[in-house]
mmCIF file of C-alpha atoms and ligand atoms in Angstrom:
data_model
loop_
_atom_site.group_PDB
_atom_site.id
_atom_site.type_symbol
_atom_site.label_atom_id
_atom_site.label_comp_id
_atom_site.label_asym_id
_atom_site.label_seq_id
_atom_site.Cartn_x
_atom_site.Cartn_y
_atom_site.Cartn_z
ATOM 1 C CA MET Z 580 -116.751 129.526 213.698
ATOM 2 C CA ARG Z 581 -119.755 128.075 211.953
ATOM 3 C CA THR Z 582 -119.579 125.327 209.318
ATOM 4 C CA TRP Z 583 -122.108 124.896 206.504
ATOM 5 C CA PHE Z 584 -122.553 121.374 205.173
ATOM 6 C CA SER Z 585 -125.174 119.483 203.167
ATOM 7 C CA GLU Z 586 -125.710 115.720 203.169
ATOM 8 C CA ASP Z 587 -126.729 116.065 199.521
ATOM 9 C CA HIS Z 588 -123.022 115.857 198.621
ATOM 10 C CA ARG Z 589 -123.560 112.054 198.625
ATOM 11 C CA ARG Z 590 -125.673 112.331 195.507
ATOM 12 C CA HIS Z 591 -122.450 112.823 193.513
ATOM 13 C CA PHE Z 592 -120.274 109.703 193.525
ATOM 14 C CA ALA Z 593 -119.244 108.565 190.061
ATOM 15 C CA GLN Z 594 -118.562 104.900 189.387
ATOM 16 C CA ALA Z 595 -115.114 105.672 188.033
ATOM 17 C CA GLU Z 596 -112.479 108.268 187.209
ATOM 18 C CA LEU Z 597 -110.275 107.996 184.120
ATOM 19 C CA SER Z 598 -106.769 108.181 185.604
ATOM 20 C CA GLY Z 599 -103.642 107.499 183.605
ATOM 21 C CA GLY Z 600 -105.217 104.985 181.236
ATOM 22 C CA GLU Z 601 -107.251 103.158 183.861
ATOM 23 C CA PHE Z 602 -110.633 103.535 185.477
ATOM 24 C CA VAL Z 603 -110.270 103.922 189.247
ATOM 25 C CA THR Z 604 -112.623 104.741 192.109
ATOM 26 C CA PRO Z 605 -112.756 108.551 192.053
ATOM 27 C CA TYR Z 606 -110.197 110.256 194.292
ATOM 28 C CA GLU Z 607 -112.875 112.872 194.966
ATOM 29 C CA ARG Z 608 -115.231 110.672 197.000
ATOM 30 C CA PRO Z 609 -117.849 111.180 199.728
ATOM 31 C CA ALA Z 610 -115.661 109.945 202.621
ATOM 32 C CA ARG Z 611 -113.402 113.000 202.241
ATOM 33 C CA VAL Z 612 -115.870 115.365 203.854
ATOM 34 C CA GLU Z 613 -116.903 112.858 206.509
ATOM 35 C CA TYR Z 614 -113.321 112.933 207.801
ATOM 36 C CA VAL Z 615 -113.470 116.717 207.920
ATOM 37 C CA ARG Z 616 -116.779 116.706 209.748
ATOM 38 C CA ALA Z 617 -115.517 114.155 212.295
ATOM 39 C CA ARG Z 618 -112.367 116.185 212.916
ATOM 40 C CA LEU Z 619 -114.330 119.428 213.375
ATOM 41 C CA ILE Z 620 -116.456 117.756 216.053
ATOM 42 C CA GLU Z 621 -113.383 116.187 217.700
ATOM 43 C CA ARG Z 622 -111.870 119.682 217.992
ATOM 44 C CA GLY Z 623 -115.036 121.229 219.409
ATOM 45 C CA LEU Z 624 -115.976 123.094 216.208
ATOM 46 C CA SER Z 625 -119.391 121.466 216.238
ATOM 47 C CA ASP Z 626 -121.666 124.282 215.015
ATOM 48 C CA ILE Z 627 -122.405 122.535 211.713
ATOM 49 C CA ARG Z 628 -125.578 123.526 209.856
ATOM 50 C CA ASP Z 629 -127.430 122.655 206.667
ATOM 51 C CA PRO Z 630 -127.569 125.584 204.237
ATOM 52 C CA GLY Z 631 -130.970 124.755 202.698
ATOM 53 C CA PRO Z 632 -131.580 125.335 198.987
ATOM 54 C CA ALA Z 633 -129.146 127.337 196.856
ATOM 55 C CA ASP Z 634 -130.009 130.861 195.699
ATOM 56 C CA MET Z 635 -129.832 130.708 191.892
ATOM 57 C CA ALA Z 636 -129.167 134.431 191.296
ATOM 58 C CA PRO Z 637 -125.521 134.495 192.500
ATOM 59 C CA ILE Z 638 -124.858 131.259 190.599
ATOM 60 C CA ALA Z 639 -126.271 132.768 187.393
ATOM 61 C CA ALA Z 640 -124.068 135.838 187.968
ATOM 62 C CA ILE Z 641 -120.950 133.647 187.732
ATOM 63 C CA HIS Z 642 -121.920 130.914 185.259
ATOM 64 C CA ASP Z 643 -123.209 130.920 181.682
ATOM 65 C CA ALA Z 644 -126.954 130.256 181.344
ATOM 66 C CA GLY Z 645 -126.484 127.545 178.693
ATOM 67 C CA TYR Z 646 -123.886 125.824 180.875
ATOM 68 C CA LEU Z 647 -126.265 125.753 183.848
ATOM 69 C CA ARG Z 648 -129.052 124.297 181.676
ATOM 70 C CA PHE Z 649 -126.590 121.707 180.391
ATOM 71 C CA LEU Z 650 -125.546 120.647 183.921
ATOM 72 C CA ALA Z 651 -129.165 120.417 185.087
ATOM 73 C CA SER Z 652 -130.208 118.012 182.313
ATOM 74 C CA ALA Z 653 -126.972 116.315 181.156
ATOM 75 C CA TYR Z 654 -127.607 112.959 182.823
ATOM 76 C CA ASP Z 655 -131.235 112.737 181.668
ATOM 77 C CA ASP Z 656 -130.237 113.804 178.144
ATOM 78 C CA TRP Z 657 -127.503 111.138 178.125
ATOM 79 C CA LYS Z 658 -129.967 108.434 179.105
ATOM 80 C CA ALA Z 659 -132.589 109.719 176.656
ATOM 81 C CA ALA Z 660 -130.006 109.388 173.868
ATOM 82 C CA GLY Z 661 -129.657 105.696 174.766
ATOM 83 C CA LEU Z 662 -126.169 106.085 176.200
ATOM 84 C CA GLY Z 663 -125.076 103.924 179.153
ATOM 85 C CA GLY Z 664 -123.009 104.406 182.271
ATOM 86 C CA GLU Z 665 -122.361 107.976 183.346
ATOM 87 C CA VAL Z 666 -121.766 111.169 181.374
ATOM 88 C CA ILE Z 667 -118.118 111.377 180.239
ATOM 89 C CA ALA Z 668 -116.667 113.737 177.636
ATOM 90 C CA ALA Z 669 -115.004 111.703 174.888
ATOM 91 C CA ASN Z 670 -114.855 114.405 172.171
ATOM 92 C CA VAL Z 671 -113.738 117.989 172.673
ATOM 93 C CA PRO Z 672 -113.320 120.953 170.308
ATOM 94 C CA THR Z 673 -109.612 121.598 169.734
ATOM 95 C CA ARG Z 674 -107.272 123.481 167.343
ATOM 96 C CA GLY Z 675 -108.941 124.125 164.003
ATOM 97 C CA MET Z 676 -112.437 123.205 165.179
ATOM 98 C CA ARG Z 677 -115.502 125.389 165.820
ATOM 99 C CA PHE Z 678 -116.171 126.970 169.207
ATOM 100 C CA ASP Z 679 -119.117 129.036 167.959
ATOM 101 C CA ARG Z 680 -121.472 126.088 167.412
ATOM 102 C CA ILE Z 681 -122.874 124.083 170.298
ATOM 103 C CA PRO Z 682 -123.790 120.578 169.144
ATOM 104 C CA GLN Z 683 -127.312 119.284 169.706
ATOM 105 C CA HIS Z 684 -126.344 115.698 170.498
ATOM 106 C CA ILE Z 685 -125.511 115.257 174.171
ATOM 107 C CA ASP Z 686 -122.264 113.404 173.315
ATOM 108 C CA GLY Z 687 -121.116 116.556 171.515
ATOM 109 C CA ARG Z 688 -122.578 119.008 174.018
ATOM 110 C CA VAL Z 689 -120.782 117.377 176.954
ATOM 111 C CA GLY Z 690 -117.416 117.913 175.244
ATOM 112 C CA TYR Z 691 -118.267 121.554 174.622
ATOM 113 C CA TYR Z 692 -118.917 122.108 178.330
ATOM 114 C CA ALA Z 693 -116.054 119.937 179.709
ATOM 115 C CA HIS Z 694 -112.365 120.730 180.009
ATOM 116 C CA ALA Z 695 -111.282 117.347 181.397
ATOM 117 C CA SER Z 696 -112.641 113.821 181.043
ATOM 118 C CA GLU Z 697 -111.635 112.452 184.459
ATOM 119 C CA THR Z 698 -114.861 113.925 185.852
ATOM 120 C CA ALA Z 699 -118.139 112.074 185.244
ATOM 121 C CA ILE Z 700 -121.663 113.455 185.702
ATOM 122 C CA THR Z 701 -124.119 111.170 187.520
ATOM 123 C CA GLY Z 702 -127.863 111.369 188.146
ATOM 124 C CA GLY Z 703 -127.223 113.233 191.411
ATOM 125 C CA THR Z 704 -124.388 115.524 190.361
ATOM 126 C CA TRP Z 705 -126.500 118.633 189.795
ATOM 127 C CA ALA Z 706 -128.229 118.339 193.183
ATOM 128 C CA ALA Z 707 -124.886 117.804 194.918
ATOM 129 C CA ALA Z 708 -123.222 120.720 193.127
ATOM 130 C CA LEU Z 709 -126.111 123.005 194.076
ATOM 131 C CA SER Z 710 -125.891 121.919 197.708
ATOM 132 C CA SER Z 711 -122.163 122.631 197.720
ATOM 133 C CA ALA Z 712 -122.731 126.133 196.310
ATOM 134 C CA ALA Z 713 -125.471 126.647 198.914
ATOM 135 C CA SER Z 714 -122.905 126.047 201.677
ATOM 136 C CA ALA Z 715 -120.580 128.661 200.159
ATOM 137 C CA GLN Z 716 -123.474 131.096 199.935
ATOM 138 C CA ALA Z 717 -124.452 130.574 203.578
ATOM 139 C CA ALA Z 718 -120.838 131.103 204.675
ATOM 140 C CA ALA Z 719 -120.671 134.326 202.633
ATOM 141 C CA ARG Z 720 -123.858 135.526 204.344
ATOM 142 C CA ASP Z 721 -122.277 134.868 207.764
ATOM 143 C CA VAL Z 722 -119.293 137.019 206.868
ATOM 144 C CA MET Z 723 -121.548 139.764 205.492
ATOM 145 C CA ALA Z 724 -123.286 139.641 208.897
ATOM 146 C CA ASP Z 725 -119.902 140.296 210.570
ATOM 147 C CA ALA Z 726 -118.524 136.812 211.251
ATOM 148 C CA ARG Z 727 -114.690 136.795 211.199
ATOM 149 C CA LEU Z 728 -114.572 133.333 209.661
ATOM 150 C CA ALA Z 729 -117.150 130.969 208.178
ATOM 151 C CA PHE Z 730 -116.408 127.548 206.711
ATOM 152 C CA ALA Z 731 -118.224 125.991 203.757
ATOM 153 C CA LEU Z 732 -117.592 122.235 203.851
ATOM 154 C CA CYS Z 733 -118.107 122.006 200.100
ATOM 155 C CA ARG Z 734 -118.348 118.813 198.088
ATOM 156 C CA PRO Z 735 -118.028 118.620 195.137
ATOM 157 C CA PRO Z 736 -115.257 121.249 195.035
ATOM 158 C CA GLY Z 737 -115.436 124.294 192.768
ATOM 159 C CA HIS Z 738 -112.227 126.112 191.802
ATOM 160 C CA HIS Z 739 -111.706 124.343 188.462
ATOM 161 C CA ALA Z 740 -115.193 125.253 187.183
ATOM 162 C CA THR Z 741 -114.968 128.147 184.715
ATOM 163 C CA ARG Z 742 -117.806 130.361 183.547
ATOM 164 C CA ASP Z 743 -118.938 127.598 181.166
ATOM 165 C CA GLN Z 744 -116.857 124.455 181.713
ATOM 166 C CA TYR Z 745 -116.637 121.712 184.353
ATOM 167 C CA GLY Z 746 -113.673 119.444 185.093
ATOM 168 C CA GLY Z 747 -111.131 118.632 187.792
ATOM 169 C CA TYR Z 748 -114.024 117.283 189.943
ATOM 170 C CA CYS Z 749 -115.697 120.744 189.910
ATOM 171 C CA PHE Z 750 -119.052 121.922 188.477
ATOM 172 C CA LEU Z 751 -120.024 125.200 190.165
ATOM 173 C CA ASN Z 752 -117.306 127.609 191.345
ATOM 174 C CA ASN Z 753 -118.230 127.921 195.009
ATOM 175 C CA ALA Z 754 -115.417 130.361 195.832
ATOM 176 C CA ALA Z 755 -116.262 132.658 192.908
ATOM 177 C CA ILE Z 756 -119.936 132.608 193.887
ATOM 178 C CA ALA Z 757 -119.004 133.546 197.471
ATOM 179 C CA ALA Z 758 -116.692 136.324 196.242
ATOM 180 C CA GLN Z 759 -119.468 137.752 194.075
ATOM 181 C CA MET Z 760 -121.862 137.700 197.025
ATOM 182 C CA LEU Z 761 -119.320 139.622 199.139
ATOM 183 C CA ARG Z 762 -119.053 142.197 196.330
ATOM 184 C CA ASP Z 763 -122.823 142.484 196.068
ATOM 185 C CA GLY Z 764 -122.988 142.793 199.866
ATOM 186 C CA GLY Z 765 -120.840 145.930 199.796
ATOM 187 C CA ALA Z 766 -117.176 144.878 199.837
ATOM 188 C CA GLU Z 767 -115.694 146.956 197.020
ATOM 189 C CA ARG Z 768 -112.524 144.910 196.744
ATOM 190 C CA VAL Z 769 -112.337 141.190 197.405
ATOM 191 C CA ALA Z 770 -109.477 138.681 197.149
ATOM 192 C CA VAL Z 771 -109.560 134.959 196.503
ATOM 193 C CA LEU Z 772 -106.549 133.091 197.896
ATOM 194 C CA ASP Z 773 -106.265 129.603 196.398
ATOM 195 C CA VAL Z 774 -104.002 127.259 198.384
ATOM 196 C CA ASP Z 775 -105.207 124.049 196.721
ATOM 197 C CA PHE Z 776 -102.316 122.162 195.100
ATOM 198 C CA HIS Z 777 -103.890 122.691 191.658
ATOM 199 C CA HIS Z 778 -104.139 126.010 189.825
ATOM 200 C CA GLY Z 779 -107.473 127.786 190.371
ATOM 201 C CA ASN Z 780 -108.153 127.966 186.653
ATOM 202 C CA GLY Z 781 -111.910 128.347 187.034
ATOM 203 C CA THR Z 782 -111.614 131.288 189.413
ATOM 204 C CA GLN Z 783 -108.972 132.846 187.156
ATOM 205 C CA ASN Z 784 -111.344 132.511 184.192
ATOM 206 C CA VAL Z 785 -114.293 134.073 186.045
ATOM 207 C CA PHE Z 786 -112.352 137.147 187.257
ATOM 208 C CA TRP Z 787 -109.806 137.413 184.395
ATOM 209 C CA ASP Z 788 -111.016 140.807 183.146
ATOM 210 C CA ARG Z 789 -112.235 142.203 186.481
ATOM 211 C CA GLY Z 790 -110.279 144.590 188.676
ATOM 212 C CA ASP Z 791 -112.488 144.247 191.750
ATOM 213 C CA VAL Z 792 -111.581 140.647 192.619
ATOM 214 C CA LEU Z 793 -107.936 139.617 192.955
ATOM 215 C CA LEU Z 794 -106.979 135.952 192.531
ATOM 216 C CA ALA Z 795 -103.732 134.693 194.066
ATOM 217 C CA SER Z 796 -103.101 130.989 193.393
ATOM 218 C CA LEU Z 797 -100.256 128.825 194.779
ATOM 219 C CA HIS Z 798 -99.948 125.592 192.845
ATOM 220 C CA GLY Z 799 -97.948 122.871 191.165
ATOM 221 C CA ASP Z 800 -96.224 124.021 187.979
ATOM 222 C CA PRO Z 801 -98.655 123.272 185.119
ATOM 223 C CA ALA Z 802 -95.730 121.969 183.070
ATOM 224 C CA HIS Z 803 -95.869 118.963 185.415
ATOM 225 C CA GLY Z 804 -99.473 118.646 186.527
ATOM 226 C CA TYR Z 805 -103.172 119.262 186.015
ATOM 227 C CA PRO Z 806 -104.616 121.589 184.671
ATOM 228 C CA TYR Z 807 -101.524 121.569 182.386
ATOM 229 C CA TYR Z 808 -102.586 124.290 179.932
ATOM 230 C CA VAL Z 809 -103.067 127.253 182.276
ATOM 231 C CA GLY Z 810 -101.619 128.565 185.535
ATOM 232 C CA TYR Z 811 -98.272 130.068 184.492
ATOM 233 C CA ALA Z 812 -96.786 133.127 186.201
ATOM 234 C CA ASP Z 813 -97.117 135.298 183.082
ATOM 235 C CA GLU Z 814 -100.932 135.096 183.212
ATOM 236 C CA THR Z 815 -101.852 138.329 185.005
ATOM 237 C CA GLY Z 816 -105.325 139.331 183.704
ATOM 238 C CA ILE Z 817 -106.618 141.657 180.983
ATOM 239 C CA GLY Z 818 -108.515 144.958 180.690
ATOM 240 C CA ASP Z 819 -109.813 146.110 184.067
ATOM 241 C CA GLY Z 820 -108.357 142.870 185.444
ATOM 242 C CA ALA Z 821 -104.795 143.575 184.276
ATOM 243 C CA GLY Z 822 -102.560 142.834 187.265
ATOM 244 C CA THR Z 823 -105.255 141.231 189.446
ATOM 245 C CA THR Z 824 -104.301 137.616 188.740
ATOM 246 C CA LEU Z 825 -101.204 136.351 190.578
ATOM 247 C CA ASN Z 826 -100.046 132.834 189.734
ATOM 248 C CA LEU Z 827 -97.313 131.282 191.861
ATOM 249 C CA PRO Z 828 -96.446 127.911 190.283
ATOM 250 C CA MET Z 829 -93.880 125.753 192.105
ATOM 251 C CA PRO Z 830 -91.910 122.644 191.128
ATOM 252 C CA PRO Z 831 -92.244 119.017 192.226
ATOM 253 C CA GLY Z 832 -90.927 118.457 195.755
ATOM 254 C CA THR Z 833 -91.812 121.954 197.014
ATOM 255 C CA GLY Z 834 -91.900 122.074 200.822
ATOM 256 C CA TRP Z 835 -92.863 124.656 203.431
ATOM 257 C CA ASP Z 836 -89.868 127.021 202.963
ATOM 258 C CA THR Z 837 -90.560 127.698 199.288
ATOM 259 C CA TRP Z 838 -94.323 127.436 199.692
ATOM 260 C CA SER Z 839 -94.500 129.882 202.603
ATOM 261 C CA ALA Z 840 -92.349 132.429 200.724
ATOM 262 C CA ALA Z 841 -94.949 132.265 197.932
ATOM 263 C CA LEU Z 842 -97.702 132.707 200.525
ATOM 264 C CA ASP Z 843 -95.953 135.871 201.760
ATOM 265 C CA ARG Z 844 -95.996 137.204 198.188
ATOM 266 C CA ALA Z 845 -99.693 136.380 197.850
ATOM 267 C CA MET Z 846 -100.518 138.098 201.156
ATOM 268 C CA ASP Z 847 -98.576 141.205 200.072
ATOM 269 C CA ALA Z 848 -100.611 141.309 196.839
ATOM 270 C CA ILE Z 849 -103.868 140.910 198.770
ATOM 271 C CA ALA Z 850 -102.906 143.838 201.034
ATOM 272 C CA ALA Z 851 -101.845 145.968 198.039
ATOM 273 C CA HIS Z 852 -105.191 145.214 196.356
ATOM 274 C CA GLY Z 853 -106.958 146.788 199.355
ATOM 275 C CA ALA Z 854 -109.147 143.725 199.860
ATOM 276 C CA GLN Z 855 -111.906 144.145 202.430
ATOM 277 C CA ALA Z 856 -112.772 140.442 202.522
ATOM 278 C CA LEU Z 857 -111.064 137.190 201.614
ATOM 279 C CA VAL Z 858 -112.355 133.978 200.094
ATOM 280 C CA LEU Z 859 -110.026 131.067 200.816
ATOM 281 C CA SER Z 860 -110.074 128.204 198.307
ATOM 282 C CA LEU Z 861 -109.009 125.688 200.931
ATOM 283 C CA GLY Z 862 -107.604 122.559 199.315
ATOM 284 C CA VAL Z 863 -105.214 120.449 201.368
ATOM 285 C CA ASP Z 864 -103.700 118.443 198.506
ATOM 286 C CA ALA Z 865 -100.313 120.177 198.925
ATOM 287 C CA PHE Z 866 -99.856 117.525 201.669
ATOM 288 C CA LYS Z 867 -96.809 115.258 201.317
ATOM 289 C CA ASP Z 868 -98.870 112.042 201.136
ATOM 290 C CA ASP Z 869 -101.507 113.270 198.695
ATOM 291 C CA PRO Z 870 -101.918 110.557 196.030
ATOM 292 C CA ILE Z 871 -102.294 112.890 193.022
ATOM 293 C CA SER Z 872 -100.024 115.814 193.940
ATOM 294 C CA PHE Z 873 -96.315 116.614 194.235
ATOM 295 C CA PHE Z 874 -95.741 119.055 197.112
ATOM 296 C CA ARG Z 875 -94.405 118.138 200.554
ATOM 297 C CA LEU Z 876 -96.295 120.125 203.182
ATOM 298 C CA ASP Z 877 -96.709 118.310 206.491
ATOM 299 C CA SER Z 878 -99.692 118.551 208.851
ATOM 300 C CA PRO Z 879 -98.148 121.249 211.145
ATOM 301 C CA ASP Z 880 -97.497 123.373 208.037
ATOM 302 C CA PHE Z 881 -101.249 123.668 207.537
ATOM 303 C CA SER Z 882 -101.522 125.250 211.010
ATOM 304 C CA ARG Z 883 -98.797 127.747 210.070
ATOM 305 C CA MET Z 884 -100.644 128.452 206.820
ATOM 306 C CA GLY Z 885 -103.774 129.432 208.746
ATOM 307 C CA GLU Z 886 -101.792 131.587 211.194
ATOM 308 C CA ARG Z 887 -100.055 133.446 208.364
ATOM 309 C CA ILE Z 888 -103.313 134.121 206.493
ATOM 310 C CA ALA Z 889 -104.987 135.343 209.703
ATOM 311 C CA ARG Z 890 -102.335 138.074 210.050
ATOM 312 C CA ALA Z 891 -104.049 139.965 207.199
ATOM 313 C CA GLY Z 892 -106.883 140.682 209.637
ATOM 314 C CA LEU Z 893 -109.561 140.142 206.963
ATOM 315 C CA PRO Z 894 -112.948 138.449 207.323
ATOM 316 C CA ILE Z 895 -112.716 135.052 205.622
ATOM 317 C CA VAL Z 896 -115.074 132.711 203.793
ATOM 318 C CA ALA Z 897 -113.231 129.373 203.558
ATOM 319 C CA CYS Z 898 -114.495 126.876 200.959
ATOM 320 C CA LEU Z 899 -113.173 123.310 200.908
ATOM 321 C CA GLU Z 900 -111.570 122.371 197.584
ATOM 322 C CA GLY Z 901 -109.303 119.303 197.062
ATOM 323 C CA GLY Z 902 -107.336 116.906 199.267
ATOM 324 C CA TYR Z 903 -107.220 113.165 198.622
ATOM 325 C CA ALA Z 904 -105.047 111.604 201.364
ATOM 326 C CA ILE Z 905 -108.404 110.759 202.871
ATOM 327 C CA GLU Z 906 -107.675 110.257 206.583
ATOM 328 C CA ALA Z 907 -105.398 113.317 206.699
ATOM 329 C CA VAL Z 908 -107.865 115.627 204.930
ATOM 330 C CA GLY Z 909 -109.746 116.194 208.191
ATOM 331 C CA ILE Z 910 -106.634 116.932 210.259
ATOM 332 C CA ASN Z 911 -105.060 119.218 207.654
ATOM 333 C CA THR Z 912 -108.248 121.155 206.908
ATOM 334 C CA VAL Z 913 -109.015 121.737 210.579
ATOM 335 C CA ASN Z 914 -105.361 122.683 211.217
ATOM 336 C CA VAL Z 915 -105.788 125.547 208.724
ATOM 337 C CA LEU Z 916 -109.085 126.618 210.316
ATOM 338 C CA GLU Z 917 -107.613 126.547 213.837
ATOM 339 C CA GLY Z 918 -104.641 128.553 212.583
ATOM 340 C CA LEU Z 919 -107.075 131.105 211.174
ATOM 341 C CA LEU Z 920 -108.939 131.272 214.466
ATOM 342 C CA GLY Z 921 -105.676 131.864 216.388
HETATM 343 C C1 SP5 K 1359 -110.331 120.138 193.218
HETATM 344 C C2 SP5 K 1359 -109.128 119.351 192.786
HETATM 345 O O1 SP5 K 1359 -108.193 119.195 193.561
HETATM 346 N N1 SP5 K 1359 -109.154 118.799 191.566
HETATM 347 C C3 SP5 K 1359 -108.068 118.029 191.072
HETATM 348 C C4 SP5 K 1359 -108.330 117.465 189.713
HETATM 349 C C5 SP5 K 1359 -107.196 116.598 189.261
HETATM 350 N N2 SP5 K 1359 -107.487 115.963 188.023
HETATM 351 C C6 SP5 K 1359 -106.435 115.165 187.460
HETATM 352 C C7 SP5 K 1359 -106.137 113.990 188.311
HETATM 353 C C8 SP5 K 1359 -104.974 113.209 187.808
HETATM 354 C C9 SP5 K 1359 -104.817 111.979 188.628
HETATM 355 N N3 SP5 K 1359 -103.639 111.266 188.292
HETATM 356 C C10 SP5 K 1359 -103.456 110.165 189.170
HETATM 357 C C11 SP5 K 1359 -102.056 109.742 189.281
HETATM 358 C C12 SP5 K 1359 -101.996 108.720 190.376
HETATM 359 N N4 SP5 K 1359 -100.669 108.388 190.733
HETATM 360 ZN ZN1 ZN K 1360 -106.523 120.229 193.980
#
């Protein structure tokens, strides 16, 4: 198994995250991926390569052109407007307001393109997000060249980024970009399996009306956790995508028995879809000690997760998503990968 990883992830490290009425050091911080890299090497999975620059075409196929221009210049525009600190959305369009007008002022534009204000944009965010997408792209290319499994050690993560909104620590949807590349490379039917604790709202948004890419997401019930306003079981897709979204929300305290039964349902749906390749949105924040989540998986459960997913016999592009119990992120992530490898 090859891992793709860019040091440019370091260029995104916001000063603060707005968390429950306080500013805290962001949970999504650079050390997360260093623990994963160290654990990969410790376990002999040391083929770790830099992906080089991102290919913009597959990114533009997933994201809105205005959104990409916004991300590329948001920090400079913020500074040019005389604003201090980092870019944070303080105003957002809501019930009764206009969604068909994009403000000119950066303070208004940022709220148009954000769905959560915990996530700040820094001077290096765009470069880091591009480098993360580049890792997903390189992993997709490996699988198109017949690798069984390739790992994109992505940071920042991606699954909360919709076609035209960032939030939840995500800017570019790495998994969706990889899935699109697999489609363009000849796989007629692709599945995205999202095991991150949080609902894969961005991936759901991207493929909502498409029948070619199935999304199955296992996550904390949105009645109790982020992203709060999406991720319920009765969201199943529209048009050509009717029936190709499967949401499996679960309550606080969920452990392996309930979680693995949901995984069985997801794997059945992936088989029924006739998927020829799988993108795994690999977050490990379902871990019992995760500081922002409410499931109770233990480290050996992540090995079982990988073993169960491997039974589908599909080629897999795994993209790192969340996981904030920093020291355990490496162990849990590599447990899944070793389970996949068998
Ligand atoms: C990729 C990913 O896992 N994104 C998660 C985004 C979560 N955003 C909301 C975080 C809420 C943090 N609340 C802290 C409570 C601390 N006890
Ligand atoms: Zn998460």
